[in-house]
XYZ file of C-alpha atoms in Angstrom:
784
model
C 14.100 -22.131 8.273
C 15.098 -21.364 11.863
C 13.148 -23.153 14.512
C 10.205 -21.445 16.126
C 11.994 -21.671 19.501
C 15.003 -19.694 18.242
C 12.655 -17.194 16.661
C 10.774 -16.607 19.897
C 14.042 -16.221 21.842
C 15.294 -13.712 19.292
C 11.979 -11.901 19.493
C 12.376 -11.665 23.265
C 15.727 -9.941 22.773
C 14.122 -7.642 20.231
C 11.411 -6.812 22.764
C 14.059 -5.653 25.254
C 14.861 -2.786 22.942
C 11.299 -1.865 21.980
C 10.188 1.512 23.268
C 7.300 3.748 22.364
C 7.947 5.786 19.235
C 5.945 7.947 16.904
C 5.975 5.407 14.110
C 3.168 5.861 11.622
C 0.667 3.404 10.241
C 1.671 2.442 6.719
C -1.543 0.831 5.459
C -3.190 4.174 4.593
C 0.049 5.344 2.908
C 0.091 2.189 0.770
C -3.601 2.383 -0.160
C -3.477 6.115 -0.977
C -0.341 5.840 -3.080
C -1.582 2.897 -5.128
C -5.024 4.409 -5.668
C -3.737 7.815 -6.770
C -0.918 6.505 -8.994
C -3.282 4.148 -10.825
C -5.784 6.996 -11.221
C -2.968 8.935 -12.915
C -2.345 6.064 -15.356
C 0.371 4.013 -13.641
C 0.268 0.233 -13.908
C -0.360 -1.756 -10.692
C 3.290 -2.828 -10.554
C 4.529 0.748 -11.073
C 2.154 1.868 -8.318
C 3.739 -0.780 -6.082
C 7.176 0.727 -6.773
C 5.872 4.099 -5.566
C 4.277 2.412 -2.558
C 7.473 0.662 -1.369
C 9.519 3.867 -1.729
C 6.875 5.588 0.380
C 7.248 2.844 3.010
C 11.044 2.974 3.063
C 10.711 6.454 4.615
C 8.984 4.942 7.648
C 11.344 1.981 7.760
C 14.474 4.138 7.910
C 12.939 6.474 10.505
C 13.380 4.070 13.457
C 16.857 2.509 12.957
C 17.350 1.990 16.676
C 14.773 -0.829 16.587
C 16.218 -2.563 13.510
C 18.964 -5.167 14.072
C 20.218 -4.712 10.499
C 20.510 -0.902 10.433
C 23.807 -0.540 12.291
C 22.135 1.876 14.720
C 20.572 -0.594 17.180
C 21.871 -1.699 20.565
C 23.974 -4.822 20.865
C 21.050 -6.748 22.369
C 18.869 -6.044 19.362
C 21.843 -6.766 17.103
C 22.032 -10.275 18.527
C 18.671 -11.105 16.947
C 20.304 -11.183 13.498
C 21.667 -14.614 14.541
C 24.790 -14.151 12.435
C 23.228 -12.630 9.316
C 25.182 -9.685 7.817
C 24.410 -6.175 9.018
C 23.629 -3.171 6.858
C 25.062 0.133 8.085
C 22.711 2.935 7.108
C 24.539 6.265 6.810
C 23.360 8.838 9.340
C 22.349 11.286 6.622
C 19.880 8.745 5.180
C 18.279 8.247 8.589
C 18.101 11.996 9.283
C 16.576 12.636 5.866
C 13.939 9.953 6.422
C 13.097 11.444 9.803
C 12.488 14.828 8.163
C 9.854 13.422 5.785
C 6.872 13.260 8.176
C 5.977 16.966 8.260
C 6.290 16.948 12.059
C 10.044 16.705 12.523
C 10.301 19.006 15.522
C 12.327 16.467 17.490
C 15.316 16.827 15.164
C 18.324 19.056 15.799
C 18.582 19.856 12.070
C 17.712 23.332 10.747
C 14.030 23.550 9.917
C 11.026 25.831 9.719
C 8.883 26.652 12.736
C 6.052 24.172 12.170
C 4.069 25.500 15.109
C 2.626 28.299 12.942
C 1.144 28.693 9.485
C 4.088 30.669 8.077
C 6.494 27.890 9.052
C 4.257 25.260 7.467
C 4.307 27.385 4.295
C 8.110 27.306 4.374
C 8.161 23.529 4.744
C 5.898 23.183 1.692
C 8.315 25.450 -0.210
C 11.262 23.270 0.881
C 9.502 20.088 -0.183
C 8.535 21.545 -3.574
C 11.979 23.032 -4.199
C 13.845 19.804 -3.443
C 11.382 17.581 -5.317
C 11.532 19.798 -8.414
C 15.332 19.901 -8.227
C 15.730 16.140 -7.953
C 12.998 15.328 -10.461
C 14.879 17.386 -13.023
C 18.146 15.725 -12.022
C 16.837 12.171 -12.491
C 15.179 13.355 -15.704
C 18.629 14.105 -17.106
C 19.754 10.604 -16.080
C 16.664 8.942 -17.626
C 16.296 6.532 -14.704
C 12.664 5.499 -13.998
C 13.590 3.827 -10.689
C 15.119 7.009 -9.322
C 12.044 8.914 -10.520
C 9.691 6.565 -8.680
C 11.864 6.980 -5.592
C 11.465 10.773 -5.739
C 7.710 10.338 -6.121
C 7.357 7.834 -3.260
C 9.625 9.712 -0.826
C 7.997 13.105 -1.372
C 4.455 11.659 -1.278
C 5.111 10.360 2.236
C 5.538 13.896 3.527
C 2.645 15.230 1.437
C 0.276 12.636 2.904
C 1.587 13.009 6.444
C 0.743 16.712 6.486
C -2.967 15.892 6.423
C -2.702 13.254 9.155
C -0.076 14.854 11.419
C -1.410 18.434 11.360
C -4.635 20.149 12.413
C -5.551 20.998 8.787
C -8.834 19.040 8.670
C -9.978 20.004 12.176
C -12.616 22.569 13.110
C -11.928 25.388 15.578
C -12.063 24.328 19.223
C -13.372 26.268 22.193
C -10.002 25.905 23.933
C -7.186 27.862 22.255
C -4.668 25.709 20.415
C -6.754 22.533 20.444
C -8.612 22.785 17.139
C -7.845 23.587 13.535
C -8.440 26.261 10.922
C -11.913 25.054 9.880
C -10.981 24.915 6.210
C -14.320 23.347 5.208
C -15.969 26.650 6.115
C -13.723 28.830 3.952
C -15.744 28.359 0.748
C -13.226 26.175 -1.114
C -14.985 22.811 -0.842
C -15.133 20.407 2.083
C -11.842 18.585 1.362
C -9.479 21.289 0.032
C -5.756 20.615 -0.082
C -3.179 23.130 1.116
C -2.864 24.505 -2.433
C -6.628 24.647 -2.980
C -6.748 27.476 -0.416
C -5.330 30.680 -1.981
C -2.083 31.897 -0.365
C -3.668 35.173 0.669
C -6.313 33.207 2.592
C -3.729 30.868 4.140
C -1.871 33.924 5.436
C -4.937 34.827 7.539
C -4.869 31.495 9.413
C -3.211 32.750 12.574
C -3.934 32.743 16.278
C -6.560 30.194 17.264
C -6.927 29.169 13.586
C -3.222 28.707 12.955
C -2.067 25.592 11.095
C 0.557 23.501 12.877
C 1.927 19.956 13.031
C 2.902 17.814 16.009
C 6.108 19.638 16.947
C 7.607 21.147 20.087
C 5.756 24.263 21.165
C 2.187 23.224 20.317
C -0.409 21.875 22.754
C -0.547 18.426 21.110
C 1.978 16.011 19.719
C 1.506 13.044 17.428
C 0.704 10.652 20.317
C -0.278 6.969 20.149
C -2.905 4.863 18.401
C -5.660 5.134 21.055
C -4.995 8.498 22.674
C -8.014 9.963 24.515
C -9.784 6.600 24.052
C -10.097 7.559 20.365
C -13.023 9.807 21.281
C -11.324 13.125 20.567
C -8.130 14.743 19.299
C -7.583 16.668 22.522
C -4.092 15.314 23.301
C -3.034 13.757 19.988
C -3.011 15.095 16.430
C -2.602 11.762 14.689
C -5.331 10.596 12.329
C -3.256 7.718 10.974
C -5.669 4.812 11.123
C -9.458 4.344 10.811
C -10.105 4.350 14.560
C -8.931 7.939 15.018
C -11.323 10.928 14.824
C -11.285 12.801 11.463
C -9.463 9.918 9.782
C -11.872 9.825 6.840
C -11.555 13.577 6.236
C -7.767 13.419 6.325
C -7.672 10.343 4.059
C -9.869 11.870 1.355
C -7.972 15.163 1.451
C -4.685 13.257 1.239
C -5.964 11.410 -1.833
C -6.629 14.650 -3.713
C -3.306 16.089 -2.527
C -1.482 12.949 -3.700
C -2.867 13.246 -7.232
C -2.129 16.977 -7.224
C 1.495 16.266 -6.275
C 1.979 13.487 -8.828
C 0.926 15.835 -11.623
C 3.276 18.502 -10.278
C 6.220 16.070 -10.388
C 5.325 15.243 -13.990
C 5.486 18.937 -14.863
C 8.738 19.497 -12.977
C 10.302 16.454 -14.639
C 9.737 17.738 -18.170
C 10.621 14.354 -19.678
C 7.530 12.593 -21.020
C 9.318 9.523 -22.436
C 10.830 8.848 -18.998
C 7.466 9.421 -17.289
C 5.823 6.850 -19.582
C 8.596 4.339 -18.845
C 8.033 4.805 -15.131
C 4.275 4.341 -15.581
C 4.861 0.930 -17.146
C 7.491 -0.574 -14.815
C 7.032 -4.365 -14.827
C 6.371 -6.713 -11.905
C 9.455 -8.551 -10.623
C 10.268 -11.028 -7.875
C 12.303 -8.335 -6.093
C 9.337 -5.967 -6.138
C 7.063 -8.677 -4.769
C 9.541 -9.277 -1.942
C 9.664 -5.561 -1.099
C 5.867 -5.274 -1.115
C 5.522 -8.343 1.098
C 8.244 -7.036 3.413
C 6.533 -3.649 3.735
C 3.214 -5.311 4.501
C 4.390 -8.008 6.902
C 6.831 -5.855 8.878
C 4.185 -3.155 9.261
C 1.466 -5.597 10.282
C 3.519 -7.511 12.827
C 4.925 -4.315 14.362
C 1.355 -3.117 14.891
C 1.654 -0.181 12.478
C -0.305 -1.248 9.423
C -3.828 -0.154 10.316
C -4.054 0.324 14.070
C -4.265 -2.434 16.642
C -1.221 -1.674 18.776
C 2.441 -2.632 19.006
C 3.552 -6.115 20.120
C 4.718 -7.036 23.593
C 5.504 -10.229 25.504
C 2.386 -10.444 27.638
C 3.746 -13.215 29.856
C 6.784 -11.106 30.747
C 4.824 -7.934 31.579
C 5.568 -4.503 30.205
C 2.494 -4.137 28.026
C 1.048 -0.627 28.067
C -1.149 1.831 26.260
C 0.789 1.503 23.001
C 0.384 -2.269 22.863
C -2.472 -4.257 21.373
C -3.494 -7.422 19.574
C -2.133 -6.455 16.151
C 1.544 -6.971 16.892
C 3.552 -10.206 17.034
C 7.255 -10.167 17.938
C 7.964 -13.697 16.680
C 6.326 -12.998 13.312
C 7.999 -9.571 13.166
C 11.386 -11.210 13.640
C 10.758 -13.599 10.752
C 9.468 -10.791 8.523
C 12.535 -8.584 9.134
C 14.941 -11.468 8.467
C 13.157 -12.422 5.256
C 13.202 -8.819 4.035
C 16.960 -8.422 4.548
C 18.039 -11.733 3.026
C 19.972 -10.997 -0.142
C 20.530 -7.326 0.599
C 18.755 -4.254 -0.814
C 16.716 -4.633 -3.996
C 17.123 -2.285 -6.962
C 14.155 -0.343 -5.601
C 15.791 0.182 -2.194
C 19.114 1.046 -3.826
C 17.297 3.795 -5.715
C 15.776 4.958 -2.428
C 19.224 4.984 -0.796
C 20.467 7.160 -3.644
C 17.671 9.727 -3.355
C 16.677 9.913 0.330
C 19.744 11.920 1.403
C 18.677 14.771 -0.866
C 15.719 15.447 1.447
C 17.999 16.174 4.404
C 18.749 19.580 2.876
C 17.183 22.757 4.212
C 17.686 25.855 2.039
C 17.546 28.668 4.606
C 15.132 30.167 3.887
C 13.535 27.970 1.226
C 12.764 29.739 -2.062
C 9.121 30.799 -2.358
C 7.497 28.370 -4.797
C 4.345 28.898 -6.887
C 1.172 27.113 -5.810
C -0.003 23.948 -7.535
C -3.167 23.864 -9.690
C -6.454 23.245 -7.872
C -7.911 19.757 -7.445
C -11.408 21.063 -8.240
C -11.868 18.812 -11.290
C -10.726 15.725 -9.341
C -13.191 16.499 -6.572
C -16.053 17.033 -9.013
C -15.413 13.676 -10.689
C -14.592 11.463 -7.684
C -16.598 9.594 -5.092
C -15.328 7.091 -2.555
C -16.579 3.677 -1.527
C -15.803 2.580 2.010
C -15.740 -1.114 2.967
C -15.787 -2.094 6.644
C -15.659 -5.507 8.316
C -17.610 -4.989 11.523
C -17.020 -8.409 13.122
C -15.902 -11.914 12.241
C -15.681 -15.408 13.675
C -13.629 -18.409 12.671
C -16.172 -21.183 13.164
C -13.747 -23.968 12.211
C -10.827 -21.655 11.390
C -8.011 -21.868 13.892
C -5.266 -23.968 15.414
C -5.804 -27.144 17.462
C -4.278 -25.306 20.425
C -4.869 -21.635 21.140
C -6.736 -18.935 19.279
C -6.499 -18.039 15.601
C -4.592 -15.017 14.238
C -7.074 -13.683 11.698
C -6.938 -10.958 9.064
C -8.911 -10.013 5.972
C -8.045 -9.376 2.338
C -10.260 -7.349 0.038
C -10.422 -5.915 -3.448
C -12.409 -2.804 -4.314
C -12.679 -1.916 -7.997
C -9.640 -4.056 -8.724
C -7.312 -2.642 -6.056
C -6.058 -5.036 -3.395
C -6.264 -4.268 0.338
C -5.282 -6.143 3.480
C -6.007 -5.573 7.151
C -4.102 -5.693 10.396
C -3.796 -9.125 12.017
C -5.768 -9.649 15.218
C -3.761 -12.177 17.210
C -5.220 -14.822 19.521
C -8.895 -14.231 18.739
C -11.082 -16.806 16.979
C -13.808 -14.156 16.884
C -13.645 -10.391 17.197
C -16.068 -7.486 17.271
C -13.548 -4.609 17.584
C -14.279 -3.320 21.106
C -13.823 0.411 21.633
C -11.291 1.814 24.080
C -12.349 2.047 27.698
C -10.792 2.222 31.132
C -11.395 -0.846 33.305
C -10.813 -0.835 37.081
C -8.292 -3.433 38.302
C -6.701 -4.152 41.707
C -3.703 -2.113 40.497
C -5.688 0.856 39.183
C -7.413 1.575 35.898
C -6.262 -0.328 32.827
C -6.829 0.642 29.203
C -8.798 -1.986 27.292
C -9.917 -2.198 23.672
C -9.384 0.646 21.238
C -10.003 -1.272 18.009
C -11.964 -0.319 14.938
C -13.532 -2.239 12.070
C -11.170 -3.228 9.272
C -11.709 -0.269 6.938
C -10.675 0.524 3.378
C -11.542 3.478 1.129
C -11.356 3.429 -2.689
C -11.881 6.212 -5.198
C -14.632 5.708 -7.784
C -14.997 8.018 -10.802
C -18.288 9.807 -11.328
C -19.758 8.901 -13.713
C -18.624 5.285 -13.642
C -19.923 2.331 -15.633
C -18.761 -1.247 -15.883
C -20.092 -4.751 -16.370
C -21.768 -6.478 -13.430
C -19.276 -8.576 -11.423
C -19.953 -12.292 -11.153
C -20.881 -13.076 -7.547
C -22.127 -16.673 -7.920
C -22.203 -19.366 -10.608
C -23.809 -22.808 -10.639
C -24.439 -25.272 -13.433
C -27.018 -28.054 -13.572
C -25.880 -31.130 -15.516
C -28.340 -33.809 -16.618
C -27.087 -37.159 -17.930
C -29.141 -39.319 -20.301
C -30.910 -42.500 -19.227
C -29.443 -45.033 -21.663
C -27.064 -47.884 -21.350
C -23.511 -46.540 -21.036
C -24.716 -42.937 -20.732
C -22.600 -42.181 -17.657
C -18.869 -41.441 -17.542
C -15.980 -41.454 -15.091
C -14.013 -38.895 -17.112
C -13.408 -35.320 -15.978
C -15.940 -32.686 -17.019
C -15.344 -28.946 -17.366
C -17.269 -25.739 -17.948
C -15.648 -23.188 -20.251
C -16.974 -19.585 -20.269
C -14.476 -17.905 -22.632
C -11.189 -18.503 -24.394
C -9.175 -18.206 -21.168
C -11.227 -19.590 -18.308
C -12.289 -23.183 -17.725
C -13.534 -24.710 -14.458
C -13.642 -28.322 -13.360
C -16.983 -29.750 -12.257
C -17.355 -32.398 -9.621
C -18.072 -33.176 -6.003
C -15.981 -34.782 -3.287
C -16.476 -38.511 -2.653
C -19.324 -38.604 -5.157
C -20.050 -40.618 -8.299
C -20.586 -37.746 -10.744
C -22.158 -37.881 -14.203
C -23.667 -41.346 -13.839
C -26.610 -42.659 -15.865
C -29.768 -40.582 -15.309
C -27.955 -38.205 -12.912
C -29.413 -34.733 -12.392
C -26.953 -32.719 -10.284
C -26.195 -29.022 -9.757
C -22.574 -28.051 -9.244
C -20.911 -25.092 -7.573
C -18.448 -23.615 -10.063
C -15.103 -22.830 -8.305
C -14.876 -19.151 -9.295
C -12.962 -17.819 -6.244
C -9.719 -16.960 -8.062
C -11.621 -15.661 -11.085
C -13.735 -13.257 -9.018
C -10.595 -12.005 -7.278
C -9.213 -11.194 -10.727
C -12.405 -9.269 -11.578
C -14.645 -11.725 -13.460
C -17.728 -9.957 -14.875
C -20.808 -11.169 -16.743
C -19.422 -9.550 -19.902
C -16.510 -12.004 -19.772
C -18.941 -14.910 -20.342
C -18.997 -15.140 -24.126
C -19.797 -18.849 -24.387
C -20.880 -21.883 -22.433
C -18.998 -25.012 -23.397
C -19.201 -28.351 -21.631
C -15.946 -30.248 -22.198
C -15.070 -33.847 -21.381
C -11.534 -35.140 -20.977
C -10.106 -37.856 -23.240
C -12.102 -41.086 -23.180
C -11.275 -43.433 -20.334
C -12.582 -46.935 -19.626
C -16.171 -45.716 -19.545
C -15.482 -42.629 -21.638
C -18.531 -41.955 -23.747
C -21.028 -39.658 -22.051
C -24.596 -38.823 -23.023
C -25.204 -35.168 -22.113
C -28.938 -34.586 -21.750
C -29.291 -31.060 -20.350
C -27.391 -28.000 -19.061
C -28.592 -24.987 -17.079
C -26.088 -22.245 -16.259
C -27.093 -19.791 -13.523
C -25.036 -16.618 -12.980
C -25.835 -14.225 -10.120
C -29.092 -16.076 -9.543
C -30.290 -15.754 -13.185
C -30.354 -18.555 -15.759
C -28.314 -17.470 -18.777
C -28.479 -20.874 -20.496
C -31.255 -23.469 -20.185
C -31.001 -26.413 -22.589
C -32.932 -29.479 -21.342
C -32.991 -31.592 -24.543
C -29.397 -31.784 -25.792
C -29.097 -35.619 -25.857
C -25.630 -35.631 -27.436
C -22.897 -38.218 -26.991
C -19.533 -36.665 -26.056
C -16.791 -39.110 -27.055
C -13.767 -39.688 -29.282
C -12.876 -36.370 -30.966
C -16.274 -34.794 -30.341
C -16.031 -34.198 -26.622
C -17.509 -30.701 -26.367
C -20.934 -29.140 -26.477
C -21.475 -25.391 -26.985
C -24.660 -23.599 -26.003
C -26.239 -22.309 -29.230
C -28.307 -19.466 -27.796
C -26.104 -17.723 -25.221
C -26.339 -13.960 -25.623
C -23.339 -12.106 -24.242
C -24.373 -9.494 -21.673
C -22.595 -6.281 -22.681
C -24.552 -3.958 -20.419
C -22.694 -1.599 -18.080
C -23.866 0.234 -14.999
C -22.737 2.186 -11.969
C -21.572 -0.782 -9.927
C -18.407 -1.348 -7.883
C -16.980 -4.898 -7.650
C -15.990 -6.047 -4.166
C -14.105 -9.206 -3.172
C -13.639 -10.498 0.386
C -11.430 -13.138 1.996
C -10.782 -14.121 5.629
C -7.459 -15.797 6.477
C -5.438 -17.069 9.424
C -1.796 -16.099 9.785
C 0.538 -19.025 10.537
C 4.285 -19.615 10.578
C 3.654 -21.987 7.691
C 0.974 -21.963 4.975
C -1.939 -19.603 5.539
C -5.410 -21.088 6.145
C -8.389 -19.624 4.305
C -11.617 -19.021 6.192
C -14.619 -20.063 4.129
C -17.185 -17.206 3.938
C -19.076 -18.470 0.867
C -22.197 -20.593 1.212
C -21.341 -22.729 -1.855
C -19.002 -25.688 -2.016
C -15.543 -25.211 -3.603
C -15.656 -21.412 -3.196
C -14.235 -19.901 0.006
C -14.218 -16.195 -0.869
C -17.121 -13.911 -1.728
C -17.601 -11.390 -4.521
C -20.152 -8.576 -4.152
C -21.680 -5.961 -6.421
C -22.259 -2.583 -4.774
C -24.151 0.287 -6.364
C -22.884 3.559 -4.839
C -25.581 5.118 -2.710
C -27.063 4.349 0.712
C -25.057 2.140 3.106
C -25.505 -1.617 2.745
C -24.842 -4.099 5.557
C -24.533 -7.820 4.878
C -23.479 -11.053 6.550
C -21.462 -13.876 5.031
C -21.213 -17.411 6.397
C -19.255 -20.265 4.943
C -20.990 -23.456 3.953
C -20.925 -26.340 1.514
C -24.085 -25.970 -0.517
C -24.043 -28.360 -3.523
C -21.324 -30.491 -1.924
C -20.712 -34.178 -2.408
C -21.010 -36.854 0.265
C -18.427 -35.316 2.629
C -20.005 -33.515 5.605
C -18.033 -30.290 4.947
C -17.171 -29.022 1.505
C -14.449 -26.440 2.149
C -13.412 -26.812 5.789
C -12.373 -23.855 7.954
C -15.774 -22.216 7.921
C -16.003 -18.586 9.052
C -18.464 -15.723 9.127
C -18.263 -11.952 8.976
C -20.406 -8.831 8.847
C -19.547 -6.094 6.352
C -20.816 -2.616 5.574
C -20.487 -0.677 2.306
C -21.085 3.055 2.069
C -20.506 5.930 -0.342
C -18.582 9.071 0.582
C -19.173 12.174 -1.538
C -17.250 15.447 -1.631
C -18.221 19.073 -2.171
C -15.820 20.501 -4.744
C -14.364 24.018 -4.635
C -16.485 26.541 -6.575
C -15.416 28.017 -9.879
C -13.222 31.104 -9.503
C -15.047 34.401 -9.939
C -14.759 35.816 -13.465
C -12.305 38.645 -13.865
C -13.719 42.148 -14.195
C -13.519 43.435 -17.799
C -11.008 46.267 -18.283
C -12.421 49.784 -18.377
C -10.152 50.918 -21.216
C -7.981 49.122 -23.691
C -4.352 50.114 -23.234
C -2.202 50.672 -26.306
C -0.198 47.668 -27.447
C 3.188 47.259 -25.852
C 6.319 47.330 -27.993
C 7.797 43.922 -28.704
C 10.157 42.534 -26.094
C 13.831 42.832 -26.956
C 15.562 39.607 -27.895
C 16.839 37.808 -24.787
C 20.589 37.894 -24.303
C 22.444 34.689 -25.158
C 22.797 32.343 -22.180
C 25.989 32.694 -20.252
C 28.366 29.858 -19.530
C 27.137 27.371 -16.913
C 28.181 28.073 -13.344
C 31.384 26.354 -12.313
C 30.723 23.509 -9.909
C 32.712 20.579 -8.557
C 31.632 17.017 -9.323
C 32.957 14.196 -7.135
C 33.204 10.727 -8.684
C 34.652 7.534 -7.193
C 36.953 6.145 -9.875
C 38.396 3.141 -8.004
C 37.481 1.007 -4.977
C 39.181 -1.998 -3.413
C 39.106 -3.613 0.019
C 41.326 -0.939 1.636
C 41.439 2.192 -0.517
C 39.109 4.405 -2.487
C 40.002 6.955 -5.183
C 37.927 10.130 -5.588
C 38.238 12.469 -8.562
C 36.783 15.951 -9.005
C 35.579 15.896 -12.627
C 33.878 19.276 -12.277
C 35.026 22.774 -13.193
C 35.503 24.186 -9.671
C 37.344 23.134 -6.541
C 35.538 21.109 -3.883
C 35.791 21.947 -0.206
C 36.295 19.420 2.572
C 34.083 16.302 2.489
C 33.762 12.796 3.911
C 34.167 9.509 2.057
C 32.200 6.685 3.713
C 32.581 2.986 2.956
C 29.536 1.524 4.663
C 30.506 -0.748 7.539
C 34.253 -0.297 6.975
C 35.276 3.299 7.648
C 34.995 7.063 7.107
C 37.817 9.276 5.768
C 37.928 13.081 5.759
C 39.257 14.675 2.543
C 40.329 18.318 3.109
C 39.443 19.365 -0.447
C 40.020 18.577 -4.109
C 40.894 20.910 -6.966
C 39.109 20.689 -10.325
C 40.507 17.734 -12.263
C 42.438 16.396 -9.272
C 42.049 12.986 -7.669
C 43.121 11.463 -4.378
C 43.411 7.909 -3.094
C 42.671 7.461 0.602
C 42.840 4.430 2.883
C 39.625 3.667 4.723
C 40.618 0.389 6.427
C 43.876 -0.946 7.865
C 42.667 -4.071 9.661
C 43.131 -7.721 8.744
C 39.538 -8.765 7.984
C 38.391 -8.793 4.393
C 35.453 -9.777 2.223
C 31.772 -9.056 1.746
C 30.167 -5.968 0.250
C 31.786 -2.553 -0.132
C 29.630 0.520 -0.820
C 31.513 3.817 -1.047
C 29.894 7.279 -0.868
C 31.805 10.454 -1.777
C 30.538 13.522 0.081
C 28.472 11.250 2.311
C 27.348 14.179 4.480
C 26.185 16.209 1.436
C 28.578 19.099 2.176
C 29.594 19.959 -1.407
C 27.172 21.506 -3.918
C 27.974 19.448 -7.028
C 27.055 19.575 -10.684
C 25.665 16.017 -10.427
C 24.695 14.663 -7.008
C 23.788 11.183 -8.274
C 27.216 9.857 -9.355
C 28.888 9.792 -5.931
C 28.710 6.057 -5.258
C 30.547 2.905 -6.233
C 30.049 -0.716 -5.165
C 32.278 -3.760 -4.875
C 29.987 -6.653 -3.972
C 30.538 -10.262 -2.965
C 34.305 -10.019 -2.336
C 35.845 -13.306 -1.164
C 39.341 -13.114 0.364
């Protein structure tokens, strides 16, 4: 581990290259992608694969700020501190930059996204390329490439609803509002494809649809444009503090599910789809997920809060805030790049270049099926943390860096990190007079997460609290010094005891807090309690124990009350099972919530205790969808032992839960019955036999060493001129290659040698090939 001093110095160099950029918050992308993929049947780990591929699009969009990309300045490159550099091909970067639906800053060919017709063309391009590459990976039967296509294309799908004026109402000033789609009679959250094409064609003039490109009154802009009170100068709705964020998020959710189903249809390979749905968790996936989260949070682009700056060196402006940390960002980037790209990022590198293409004009594609059924059967629960305070949570010197984790109906969420604030109430943006003029202050918003909930929905009540009263008999030798446990099913057992306390002594009558924090995070419900067993460990010096009585209380209700047990637990009979526990199998419309407050440190993370009971630091809640509910949590040590504080690091927070409903599109009008019945048509003639497949070249790298690379055209047609790139070593121009021919070219003539070699034939995507996915070859870990 590098020292903190070196890290801060490297971060200072990194700061020298930091400039304002239209980088997009990735927390909503991650939450939307996971939620929608799991709703479509994907496992949590498979949903994470889609999520990281979605994030890679953002990561590759700003290579000039990344010391490992090969595109940064030499000052930023110094922050690698000797670690190897990756050299991202330009076509990968350009393709990533195209996938935000507001790519007007690029010099590449593209549609005119300042008008509805151009937006229509961009949708056609995105559909055409996604269908093409879904079918291509379907022929290769590669689930990782399939998840890359899904994640990459979903980034652009979701960005349309946050980087355009689609969800805005008309504005009195021309060019400042949106089309007012909620008033068109197709529901209040219709996607692009929920509005019929003939209606979309009428959205012109002051109701035209556009994204943040050159030629429109507003660009994307920064995280607290217009003090977050309006969208007058900035289109972006990328984090919860921006106006119309909730509308764009919900619409993006329906559009995400609509797109996932479209990819499944375009793929046409159900066995491969099912394999992708069940991709397993791996250490590499966990590293990619953690990298996506930590890099986004410390760069200030996870869920609002502003980019980092070195406050003591000046230079902080309207883009900066308390969410960013350059030192932590430096560590996060280094950790992510150690060991090179994972299999998930290698799949992304294979597929991202395909989205640089622009068929001119794009083929007109058919619309996708309506999301009406999804909207009829879906509600949303919104969880907000309105304020918090670390009562004992923090460092001996300075203020704490606090964030929150949550789970809503089993899906995990995390917040931005608010740096240097033991307590925080999310002040709104305002201009404050200073001796040097007005300064922008605040601009924050409650930590906010939104989760889909099916309607109707029924599940067992989540366990929110659990205590057990243990009574020991009053006889000689009745007490014990052995360990005692509570078992509630075949998998879960909890230790009972108090700190610095003589438990289970003769004639004791004590109530214990059951340490259920991890279990509630995993979704413990009352239905999971199928037994109550008191277990004692193997007999020690004073092993025998006379158990007199047990009372188990779950969610404030006694589920077991046995006051006259009077049984010795010893030798091989060291358990007692409640004889009259009735398993609660009832289900209701309830949403399980789980909350945790933490402090971010360079070392281990500290947990902030927000539970009033001893030995439990987190809090589970049960929310019934309906009116908003506001509550307050404060950590404590109820039912502790003799120590003055049970958990340490006490904290408090205020939360609010609310339900968001949608108005679904109406049923289509029934077709008019025909006036007359036409005579039957003659049968269609038999289709002609299919002709031979079109002749195409196919470039394959057949050999690679430390100086030369051999390319062969295995296709049936000649290939025109193309580049061969060996990342970090050289680029060679090949004037052309006949069908069946091969050529060996020299890409490096220097004296250095060793490391990784990654060769790309047709690295600028200039040749239309029969198979675009077999153009690469690797030679890794060469030692010379």
